[in-house]
Short mmCIF file of C-alpha atoms and ligand atoms in Angstrom, two decimals:
data_model
loop_
_atom_site.label_atom_id
_atom_site.label_comp_id
_atom_site.label_asym_id
_atom_site.label_seq_id
_atom_site.Cartn_x
_atom_site.Cartn_y
_atom_site.Cartn_z
CA UNK E 1 9.99 -35.65 -1.04
CA UNK E 2 10.64 -33.26 1.83
CA UNK E 3 7.70 -30.95 2.43
CA UNK E 4 8.04 -27.62 4.27
CA UNK E 5 7.05 -28.05 7.87
CA UNK E 6 5.68 -24.51 7.87
CA UNK E 7 3.85 -22.92 5.02
CA UNK E 8 2.67 -19.32 5.35
CA UNK E 9 0.62 -18.37 2.35
CA UNK E 10 -0.39 -14.73 1.71
CA UNK E 11 -0.80 -14.05 5.41
CA UNK E 12 -2.52 -10.75 6.27
CA UNK E 13 -3.17 -9.50 9.75
CA UNK E 14 -5.16 -6.37 9.96
CA UNK E 15 -6.09 -4.68 13.24
CA UNK E 16 -9.13 -2.48 13.49
CA UNK E 17 -10.13 -3.38 9.99
CA UNK E 18 -12.16 -0.78 8.20
CA UNK E 19 -11.76 1.82 10.96
CA UNK E 20 -9.71 4.95 10.81
CA UNK E 21 -7.03 3.43 13.00
CA UNK E 22 -6.66 0.36 10.78
CA UNK E 23 -3.13 -1.18 11.00
CA UNK E 24 -1.87 -3.66 8.44
CA UNK E 25 0.52 -5.56 10.71
CA UNK E 26 1.14 -8.17 7.99
CA UNK E 27 0.39 -7.43 4.42
CA UNK E 28 0.48 -10.65 2.40
CA UNK E 29 3.54 -12.56 3.57
CA UNK E 30 4.35 -15.95 2.14
CA UNK E 31 7.21 -18.09 3.50
CA UNK E 32 8.09 -21.80 3.39
CA UNK E 33 10.24 -23.31 6.09
CA UNK E 34 11.79 -26.70 5.90
CA UNK E 35 12.62 -29.16 8.74
CA UNK E 36 15.89 -28.38 10.57
CA UNK E 37 16.24 -24.87 9.19
CA UNK E 38 17.42 -22.04 11.44
CA UNK E 39 15.39 -19.04 10.29
CA UNK E 40 15.72 -15.47 11.40
CA UNK E 41 12.91 -13.00 10.89
CA UNK E 42 14.62 -9.66 10.74
CA UNK E 43 13.52 -6.07 10.37
CA UNK E 44 13.03 -2.80 12.28
CA UNK E 45 10.67 -2.35 15.20
CA UNK E 46 6.99 -2.43 14.17
CA UNK E 47 7.54 -4.16 10.82
CA UNK E 48 5.41 -7.20 11.81
CA UNK E 49 8.01 -9.72 12.94
CA UNK E 50 6.20 -10.72 16.13
CA UNK E 51 2.89 -10.86 14.29
CA UNK E 52 4.38 -13.25 11.74
CA UNK E 53 5.80 -15.44 14.53
CA UNK E 54 2.50 -15.53 16.44
CA UNK E 55 0.73 -16.28 13.09
CA UNK E 56 2.94 -19.33 12.76
CA UNK E 57 2.29 -20.32 16.37
CA UNK E 58 -1.49 -20.02 16.01
CA UNK E 59 -1.63 -17.38 18.70
CA UNK E 60 -2.64 -14.80 16.10
CA UNK E 61 -5.39 -15.71 13.72
CA UNK E 62 -5.05 -14.56 10.12
CA UNK E 63 -7.35 -11.85 8.77
CA UNK E 64 -6.66 -13.47 5.38
CA UNK E 65 -4.39 -16.18 4.15
CA UNK E 66 -3.31 -19.56 5.51
CA UNK E 67 -0.76 -20.97 7.91
CA UNK E 68 -0.04 -24.66 7.53
CA UNK E 69 2.24 -26.35 10.07
CA UNK E 70 3.20 -29.95 9.66
CA UNK E 71 0.49 -30.43 7.10
CA UNK E 72 -2.29 -28.96 9.29
CA UNK E 73 -4.04 -25.70 8.50
CA UNK E 74 -4.10 -23.96 11.87
CA UNK E 75 -7.46 -22.28 11.15
CA UNK E 76 -9.10 -25.64 10.67
CA UNK E 77 -7.87 -27.14 13.93
CA UNK E 78 -10.35 -28.01 16.64
CA UNK E 79 -9.70 -26.47 20.08
CA UNK E 80 -8.44 -29.80 21.32
CA UNK E 81 -6.05 -30.10 18.37
CA UNK E 82 -4.77 -26.62 19.08
CA UNK E 83 -4.02 -27.43 22.64
CA UNK E 84 -2.26 -30.57 21.59
CA UNK E 85 -0.37 -28.58 18.96
CA UNK E 86 0.88 -26.06 21.53
CA UNK E 87 1.87 -28.75 24.00
CA UNK E 88 3.74 -31.05 21.72
CA UNK E 89 4.47 -29.54 18.26
CA UNK E 90 5.92 -26.13 19.05
CA UNK E 91 7.93 -24.58 21.88
CA UNK E 92 7.98 -20.85 22.43
CA UNK E 93 10.54 -18.48 23.99
CA UNK E 94 9.76 -14.80 24.63
CA UNK E 95 11.81 -11.73 25.37
CA UNK E 96 9.96 -11.27 28.65
CA UNK E 97 10.45 -14.99 29.68
CA UNK E 98 6.82 -15.38 31.00
CA UNK E 99 7.79 -17.59 33.88
CA UNK E 100 5.28 -18.13 36.68
CA UNK E 101 6.63 -16.39 39.69
CA UNK E 102 4.91 -18.58 42.29
CA UNK E 103 6.35 -21.84 40.87
CA UNK E 104 9.91 -23.10 41.33
CA UNK E 105 12.22 -23.25 38.36
CA UNK E 106 11.74 -27.06 38.15
CA UNK E 107 7.97 -26.72 38.21
CA UNK E 108 8.00 -23.99 35.59
CA UNK E 109 9.88 -26.34 33.29
CA UNK E 110 7.49 -29.19 34.09
CA UNK E 111 4.44 -27.19 33.44
CA UNK E 112 3.90 -28.13 29.79
CA UNK E 113 4.10 -31.76 30.88
CA UNK E 114 1.43 -31.57 33.54
CA UNK E 115 -1.35 -32.24 31.09
CA UNK E 116 0.46 -35.08 29.30
CA UNK E 117 -0.48 -37.81 31.76
CA UNK E 118 3.04 -38.65 32.79
CA UNK E 119 4.04 -39.45 36.37
CA UNK E 120 5.46 -36.68 38.52
CA UNK E 121 8.73 -38.60 38.60
CA UNK E 122 8.98 -38.82 34.84
CA UNK E 123 8.17 -35.18 34.43
CA UNK E 124 10.81 -34.11 36.90
CA UNK E 125 13.50 -36.29 35.46
CA UNK E 126 13.09 -34.93 31.99
CA UNK E 127 13.02 -31.33 33.38
CA UNK E 128 16.10 -31.91 35.52
CA UNK E 129 17.90 -33.27 32.54
CA UNK E 130 17.31 -30.08 30.65
CA UNK E 131 18.27 -27.89 33.61
CA UNK E 132 21.57 -29.82 33.94
CA UNK E 133 22.18 -29.47 30.25
CA UNK E 134 21.75 -25.70 30.39
CA UNK E 135 23.89 -25.37 33.59
CA UNK E 136 21.06 -24.28 35.88
CA UNK E 137 20.30 -27.53 37.82
CA UNK E 138 21.41 -25.77 41.01
CA UNK E 139 18.57 -23.28 40.61
CA UNK E 140 15.91 -25.97 40.33
CA UNK E 141 14.24 -25.22 43.67
CA UNK E 142 14.58 -21.44 43.44
CA UNK E 143 11.85 -19.02 42.28
CA UNK E 144 12.22 -16.98 39.05
CA UNK E 145 12.79 -13.76 41.00
CA UNK E 146 15.97 -15.19 42.44
CA UNK E 147 17.48 -15.73 38.98
CA UNK E 148 19.47 -13.49 36.58
CA UNK E 149 17.96 -12.64 33.17
CA UNK E 150 20.20 -15.11 31.38
CA UNK E 151 19.18 -17.87 33.80
CA UNK E 152 15.54 -17.09 33.35
CA UNK E 153 15.84 -17.33 29.65
CA UNK E 154 17.55 -20.71 29.96
CA UNK E 155 14.66 -21.87 32.15
CA UNK E 156 12.19 -20.82 29.55
CA UNK E 157 14.15 -22.56 26.78
CA UNK E 158 14.11 -25.77 28.96
CA UNK E 159 10.31 -25.25 29.27
CA UNK E 160 9.99 -24.91 25.54
CA UNK E 161 11.87 -28.19 24.95
CA UNK E 162 10.39 -30.37 27.66
CA UNK E 163 7.73 -32.01 25.43
CA UNK E 164 10.36 -32.39 22.67
CA UNK E 165 8.56 -30.33 19.95
CA UNK E 166 10.09 -30.21 16.46
CA UNK E 167 9.70 -26.51 16.07
CA UNK E 168 10.98 -23.75 18.44
CA UNK E 169 9.81 -20.16 18.02
CA UNK E 170 11.62 -17.30 19.79
CA UNK E 171 10.62 -13.69 19.84
CA UNK E 172 13.66 -11.43 20.60
CA UNK E 173 14.92 -13.99 23.06
CA UNK E 174 18.10 -12.02 23.93
CA UNK E 175 16.54 -8.55 23.74
CA UNK E 176 16.59 -8.16 27.47
CA UNK E 177 19.96 -9.79 28.21
CA UNK E 178 23.46 -8.46 28.81
CA UNK E 179 25.92 -9.43 26.07
CA UNK E 180 27.42 -12.45 27.88
CA UNK E 181 24.06 -13.97 28.67
CA UNK E 182 22.92 -13.16 25.17
CA UNK E 183 25.82 -15.04 23.71
CA UNK E 184 25.08 -18.00 25.99
CA UNK E 185 21.47 -18.13 24.86
CA UNK E 186 22.49 -17.78 21.17
CA UNK E 187 24.94 -20.70 21.64
CA UNK E 188 22.14 -22.79 23.13
CA UNK E 189 19.91 -22.01 20.14
CA UNK E 190 22.65 -22.93 17.72
CA UNK E 191 22.98 -26.28 19.52
CA UNK E 192 19.24 -26.88 19.59
CA UNK E 193 19.22 -26.44 15.81
CA UNK E 194 22.52 -28.12 15.02
CA UNK E 195 22.49 -31.03 17.34
CA UNK E 196 18.90 -31.56 18.37
CA UNK E 197 17.82 -30.79 14.79
CA UNK E 198 14.96 -28.56 15.80
CA UNK E 199 13.51 -26.22 13.30
CA UNK E 200 14.25 -22.81 14.76
CA UNK E 201 12.60 -19.51 13.99
CA UNK E 202 14.04 -16.51 15.82
CA UNK E 203 12.83 -12.94 15.62
CA UNK E 204 15.49 -10.27 16.02
CA UNK E 205 16.29 -6.70 15.03
CA UNK E 206 20.03 -7.16 15.82
CA UNK E 207 22.13 -7.56 12.68
CA UNK E 208 24.91 -9.25 14.67
CA UNK E 209 22.66 -12.29 15.02
CA UNK E 210 22.15 -12.92 11.30
CA UNK E 211 25.23 -15.04 10.86
CA UNK E 212 23.60 -17.80 12.93
CA UNK E 213 20.70 -18.37 10.60
CA UNK E 214 20.51 -20.67 7.62
CA UNK E 215 18.08 -18.25 6.01
CA UNK E 216 16.99 -14.75 6.84
CA UNK E 217 13.56 -13.27 6.12
CA UNK E 218 13.94 -9.53 5.78
CA UNK E 219 10.76 -7.62 6.66
CA UNK E 220 9.59 -4.03 6.28
CA UNK E 221 6.19 -2.41 6.73
CA UNK E 222 4.38 -5.71 7.15
CA UNK E 223 5.92 -7.21 4.08
CA UNK E 224 8.64 -9.67 3.31
CA UNK E 225 11.15 -7.67 1.28
CA UNK E 226 13.73 -10.34 0.57
CA UNK E 227 15.21 -13.64 1.67
CA UNK E 228 18.91 -14.15 2.31
CA UNK E 229 20.46 -17.64 2.34
CA UNK E 230 23.57 -18.47 4.46
CA UNK E 231 23.30 -22.26 4.21
CA UNK E 232 20.68 -23.94 2.13
CA UNK E 233 19.08 -26.85 4.01
CA UNK E 234 16.05 -26.94 1.76
CA UNK E 235 15.67 -29.95 -0.47
CA UNK E 236 16.56 -29.69 -4.17
CA UNK E 237 12.93 -29.70 -5.25
CA UNK E 238 12.20 -26.63 -3.12
CA UNK E 239 15.03 -24.80 -4.86
CA UNK E 240 13.92 -25.76 -8.24
CA UNK E 241 10.50 -24.15 -7.43
CA UNK E 242 12.07 -20.72 -7.06
CA UNK E 243 14.66 -20.85 -9.81
CA UNK E 244 14.31 -17.16 -10.23
CA UNK E 245 15.67 -16.51 -6.79
CA UNK E 246 18.53 -19.05 -6.90
CA UNK E 247 19.57 -19.57 -10.50
CA UNK E 248 22.49 -21.86 -11.38
CA UNK E 249 22.49 -23.74 -8.12
CA UNK E 250 24.98 -26.41 -9.01
CA UNK E 251 27.57 -24.32 -10.75
CA UNK E 252 27.68 -21.55 -8.19
CA UNK E 253 28.06 -24.11 -5.43
CA UNK E 254 30.78 -25.79 -7.43
CA UNK E 255 32.47 -22.44 -8.09
CA UNK E 256 32.54 -21.78 -4.35
CA UNK E 257 34.10 -25.17 -3.80
CA UNK E 258 36.70 -24.46 -6.37
CA UNK E 259 37.59 -21.21 -4.72
CA UNK E 260 37.68 -22.78 -1.26
CA UNK E 261 39.88 -25.61 -2.33
CA UNK E 262 42.33 -23.81 -4.54
CA UNK E 263 45.34 -24.69 -2.40
CA UNK E 264 44.66 -28.35 -2.42
CA UNK E 265 45.84 -30.90 -4.95
CA UNK E 266 43.49 -32.15 -7.61
CA UNK E 267 43.34 -35.52 -5.92
CA UNK E 268 42.43 -33.96 -2.61
CA UNK E 269 39.73 -31.91 -4.17
CA UNK E 270 38.40 -35.00 -5.87
CA UNK E 271 38.05 -36.76 -2.53
CA UNK E 272 36.39 -33.70 -0.90
CA UNK E 273 33.91 -33.44 -3.79
CA UNK E 274 32.73 -37.02 -3.59
CA UNK E 275 29.91 -36.41 -1.10
CA UNK E 276 28.78 -33.42 -3.09
CA UNK E 277 28.87 -35.46 -6.27
CA UNK E 278 26.84 -38.22 -4.67
CA UNK E 279 24.22 -35.72 -3.58
CA UNK E 280 23.93 -34.08 -6.99
CA UNK E 281 23.84 -37.29 -8.83
CA UNK E 282 21.20 -38.67 -6.53
CA UNK E 283 18.86 -35.73 -6.76
CA UNK E 284 19.37 -35.73 -10.49
CA UNK E 285 18.27 -39.31 -10.92
CA UNK E 286 15.72 -39.72 -8.23
CA UNK E 287 12.85 -37.59 -7.10
CA UNK E 288 10.23 -39.66 -5.31
CA UNK E 289 11.67 -41.75 -2.61
CA UNK E 290 11.36 -41.01 1.13
CA UNK E 291 14.10 -39.31 3.04
CA UNK E 292 15.41 -42.46 4.66
CA UNK E 293 15.59 -44.28 1.40
CA UNK E 294 17.41 -41.38 -0.16
CA UNK E 295 19.76 -40.96 2.74
CA UNK E 296 20.78 -44.61 2.65
CA UNK E 297 21.17 -44.56 -1.11
CA UNK E 298 23.31 -41.39 -0.86
CA UNK E 299 25.74 -43.28 1.40
CA UNK E 300 25.90 -46.19 -1.01
CA UNK E 301 26.51 -43.88 -3.94
CA UNK E 302 29.43 -42.35 -2.01
CA UNK E 303 30.89 -45.79 -1.55
CA UNK E 304 30.40 -46.40 -5.31
CA UNK E 305 32.06 -43.06 -6.26
CA UNK E 306 34.95 -43.82 -3.90
CA UNK E 307 35.12 -47.17 -5.71
CA UNK E 308 34.71 -49.04 -2.42
CA UNK E 309 31.87 -51.07 -3.99
CA UNK E 310 31.19 -52.09 -7.52
CA UNK E 311 27.95 -51.56 -9.47
CA UNK E 312 26.67 -55.02 -8.62
CA UNK E 313 27.06 -54.40 -4.87
CA UNK E 314 25.39 -51.04 -5.34
CA UNK E 315 22.42 -52.55 -6.95
CA UNK E 316 22.12 -55.34 -4.33
CA UNK E 317 22.42 -52.95 -1.42
CA UNK E 318 19.87 -50.48 -2.84
CA UNK E 319 17.41 -53.38 -2.95
CA UNK E 320 18.18 -54.73 0.52
CA UNK E 321 16.00 -53.85 3.51
CA UNK E 322 17.07 -51.17 6.01
CA UNK E 323 17.61 -53.57 8.85
CA UNK E 324 20.04 -55.52 6.70
CA UNK E 325 22.05 -52.42 5.90
CA UNK E 326 20.39 -51.68 2.59
CA UNK E 327 18.41 -48.69 1.26
CA UNK E 328 14.97 -50.40 1.17
CA UNK E 329 14.19 -49.89 -2.43
CA UNK E 330 12.90 -52.59 -4.71
CA UNK E 331 14.80 -54.78 -7.18
CA UNK E 332 13.54 -53.06 -10.28
CA UNK E 333 14.28 -49.58 -9.13
CA UNK E 334 17.66 -50.65 -7.76
CA UNK E 335 18.58 -52.16 -11.12
CA UNK E 336 17.45 -49.35 -13.30
CA UNK E 337 19.11 -46.80 -10.97
CA UNK E 338 22.37 -48.67 -11.05
CA UNK E 339 22.19 -48.93 -14.90
CA UNK E 340 21.60 -45.19 -15.11
CA UNK E 341 24.49 -44.50 -12.70
CA UNK E 342 26.71 -46.80 -14.76
CA UNK E 343 25.76 -45.02 -17.93
CA UNK E 344 26.55 -41.66 -16.50
CA UNK E 345 29.89 -42.84 -15.15
CA UNK E 346 30.72 -44.36 -18.50
CA UNK E 347 30.25 -40.92 -20.09
CA UNK E 348 32.60 -39.25 -17.68
CA UNK E 349 35.33 -41.82 -18.40
CA UNK E 350 34.69 -41.52 -22.10
CA UNK E 351 35.12 -37.72 -21.99
CA UNK E 352 38.22 -38.03 -19.85
CA UNK E 353 39.97 -40.60 -22.06
CA UNK E 354 39.53 -39.03 -25.48
CA UNK E 355 37.87 -35.62 -25.70
CA UNK E 356 37.37 -35.26 -29.43
CA UNK E 357 36.12 -38.76 -30.19
CA UNK E 358 34.51 -38.64 -26.76
CA UNK E 359 32.35 -35.63 -27.73
CA UNK E 360 30.77 -37.52 -30.67
CA UNK E 361 29.96 -40.49 -28.52
CA UNK E 362 28.75 -38.28 -25.69
CA UNK E 363 26.40 -36.51 -28.09
CA UNK E 364 25.11 -39.86 -29.43
CA UNK E 365 24.41 -40.81 -25.86
CA UNK E 366 22.44 -37.61 -25.26
CA UNK E 367 20.50 -37.98 -28.46
CA UNK E 368 19.55 -41.53 -27.51
CA UNK E 369 18.81 -40.72 -23.88
CA UNK E 370 16.35 -37.91 -24.74
CA UNK E 371 15.25 -39.29 -28.07
CA UNK E 372 16.33 -36.15 -29.89
CA UNK E 373 15.63 -35.91 -33.65
CA UNK E 374 18.14 -33.94 -35.63
CA UNK E 375 19.04 -33.61 -39.27
CA UNK E 376 22.65 -33.82 -40.23
CA UNK E 377 23.34 -30.10 -40.03
CA UNK E 378 21.71 -29.61 -36.66
CA UNK E 379 23.51 -32.61 -35.24
CA UNK E 380 26.83 -30.98 -36.13
CA UNK E 381 25.71 -27.84 -34.45
CA UNK E 382 24.65 -29.81 -31.39
CA UNK E 383 28.02 -31.42 -31.21
CA UNK E 384 29.82 -28.10 -31.54
CA UNK E 385 27.74 -26.57 -28.72
CA UNK E 386 28.28 -29.56 -26.40
CA UNK E 387 32.01 -29.36 -27.17
CA UNK E 388 32.04 -25.65 -26.21
CA UNK E 389 30.43 -26.41 -22.94
CA UNK E 390 32.64 -29.44 -22.15
CA UNK E 391 35.67 -27.25 -22.82
CA UNK E 392 34.17 -24.63 -20.55
CA UNK E 393 34.14 -21.99 -23.20
CA UNK E 394 30.43 -21.23 -22.57
CA UNK E 395 28.52 -21.59 -19.35
CA UNK E 396 25.37 -23.60 -18.79
CA UNK E 397 23.15 -20.66 -19.77
CA UNK E 398 25.09 -20.23 -22.96
CA UNK E 399 24.50 -23.90 -23.76
CA UNK E 400 20.84 -23.67 -22.79
CA UNK E 401 20.33 -20.65 -25.05
CA UNK E 402 22.01 -22.35 -28.06
CA UNK E 403 19.95 -25.51 -27.62
CA UNK E 404 16.76 -23.55 -27.18
CA UNK E 405 17.24 -21.08 -30.04
CA UNK E 406 15.39 -21.78 -33.32
CA UNK E 407 17.25 -23.54 -36.08
CA UNK E 408 17.04 -20.61 -38.47
CA UNK E 409 18.73 -18.41 -35.90
CA UNK E 410 21.65 -20.85 -35.64
CA UNK E 411 20.33 -22.79 -32.64
CA UNK E 412 19.36 -26.37 -32.23
CA UNK E 413 15.65 -25.75 -31.90
CA UNK E 414 14.94 -27.98 -28.90
CA UNK E 415 11.85 -27.53 -26.76
CA UNK E 416 12.68 -25.62 -23.60
CA UNK E 417 12.09 -28.70 -21.40
CA UNK E 418 14.37 -30.89 -23.52
CA UNK E 419 17.04 -28.23 -23.58
CA UNK E 420 16.91 -27.98 -19.81
CA UNK E 421 17.20 -31.78 -19.46
CA UNK E 422 20.15 -31.96 -21.74
CA UNK E 423 21.85 -29.11 -19.88
CA UNK E 424 21.30 -30.74 -16.54
CA UNK E 425 22.76 -33.98 -17.79
CA UNK E 426 25.77 -32.26 -19.28
CA UNK E 427 26.36 -30.27 -16.04
CA UNK E 428 26.20 -33.40 -13.92
CA UNK E 429 28.63 -35.26 -16.07
CA UNK E 430 30.99 -32.27 -16.03
CA UNK E 431 30.85 -32.25 -12.30
CA UNK E 432 31.45 -35.94 -12.04
CA UNK E 433 34.41 -35.91 -14.34
CA UNK E 434 36.04 -33.09 -12.44
CA UNK E 435 39.23 -34.72 -11.19
CA UNK E 436 37.32 -37.95 -10.99
P1 ADP J 1 7.65 -6.06 15.46
O1 ADP J 1 7.59 -7.37 16.18
O2 ADP J 1 8.33 -6.19 14.11
O3 ADP J 1 8.17 -4.97 16.21
P2 ADP J 1 4.75 -6.26 15.52
O4 ADP J 1 4.47 -7.49 14.76
O5 ADP J 1 4.69 -6.31 16.98
O6 ADP J 1 6.12 -5.65 15.03
O7 ADP J 1 3.73 -5.12 15.06
C1 ADP J 1 3.47 -4.72 13.75
C2 ADP J 1 2.54 -3.58 13.67
O8 ADP J 1 1.28 -3.95 14.12
C3 ADP J 1 2.95 -2.39 14.50
O9 ADP J 1 2.64 -1.21 13.81
C4 ADP J 1 2.12 -2.50 15.76
O10 ADP J 1 1.91 -1.25 16.31
C5 ADP J 1 0.87 -3.13 15.22
N1 ADP J 1 0.12 -3.89 16.19
C6 ADP J 1 0.55 -5.07 16.81
N2 ADP J 1 -0.32 -5.55 17.61
C7 ADP J 1 -1.38 -4.74 17.50
C8 ADP J 1 -2.72 -4.70 18.19
N3 ADP J 1 -3.13 -5.67 19.04
N4 ADP J 1 -3.55 -3.70 17.84
C9 ADP J 1 -3.16 -2.76 16.88
N5 ADP J 1 -2.02 -2.66 16.34
C10 ADP J 1 -1.12 -3.69 16.61
MG1 MG J 2 8.09 -7.70 18.17
#
């Protein structure tokens, strides 16, 4: 299961606490950030953006609340751990650059490496590589005062990256730059996130920047007022946790796909949907394997959905070790997973071949799978509701409500949990049979 790499829990930062000039810079902010996300913290001047960023970096201690980065509570770190944390786990970029004027560009970039016990040659090589990458290798021997603002910011980004931290924090990094240099720095950030896969948190008050982020934390008066999602990179479990904020994840995503692909043939859409189907099917069936095992299995499932491999090969490859091209599961899990996948696929074919007779068989399957106990009358109702959903005459909420509602009110009277499980299964099978 993918854990958030940053967890801010009810963070409060209060200056001059108890005095007449008390300022609540942060007033109970909670945020969870997952690996590889590009987050923007957005809001008007003075709303607490920098305070939140410095809270995450450990530069600002909480008055109340917790900040946990990569599983470590910052408040419980020893001094030594904190130093290590700043050198290797996070890189910081500031609006005002904070370069050391008496050191050359190259030495400024090398600086975070000085304490890491590497040879001078190694340090300089890594630093030069970054300077070349950002198009400033010719400035290596110059001093910061000889550079333009945009060049200075690229130097400070190189410095932030030199120890290869997983997380980059940037406080208004283009606030002092002309528009061309600003664009250049924004492009670099996008690359650091998209290609280098760094988790990136950028503070800005400029609405034009928001399109770059996967997720935007909107702040006002020391509080988080809302979150806005552009691309969701969070794992499925994280989304399930805040169902209230993102209801109907699968269907809305599917709806979007439908809209996007409306000019394509059914067959083309079918092909485009396969990776998405593989993902949904996987997160539906599995919840406790590590990322690597899941990633490998997802690829195998794609092959299976594309019909490049049969169920036997799927089962064998899931079981096989990584270094032999497998997913590194075990025999038992591989077999039971394959059986489940086969069962699900069989339902989709059933529904596709003969809808009316198919519905009865499909309902029998659901009854058996979830061990549902119905009397004759309720079973008929159950079938009718499933049919309505399969024919798309009600949506998933409509189905859930009908399954959940008490018998005497015309429902099926399932427990909420069972109703949810049935609905999820039905939704998955509907997705899979779409132009399958
Ligand atoms: P932003 O980055 O969104 O502009 P900040 O996080 O810098 O906002 O500041 C939030 C609030 O906390 C502001 O009202 C600011 O004046 C106040 N503040 C920040 N630092 C201090 C400090 N050291 N002492 C007192 N008040 C502070
Ligand atoms: Mg600020």
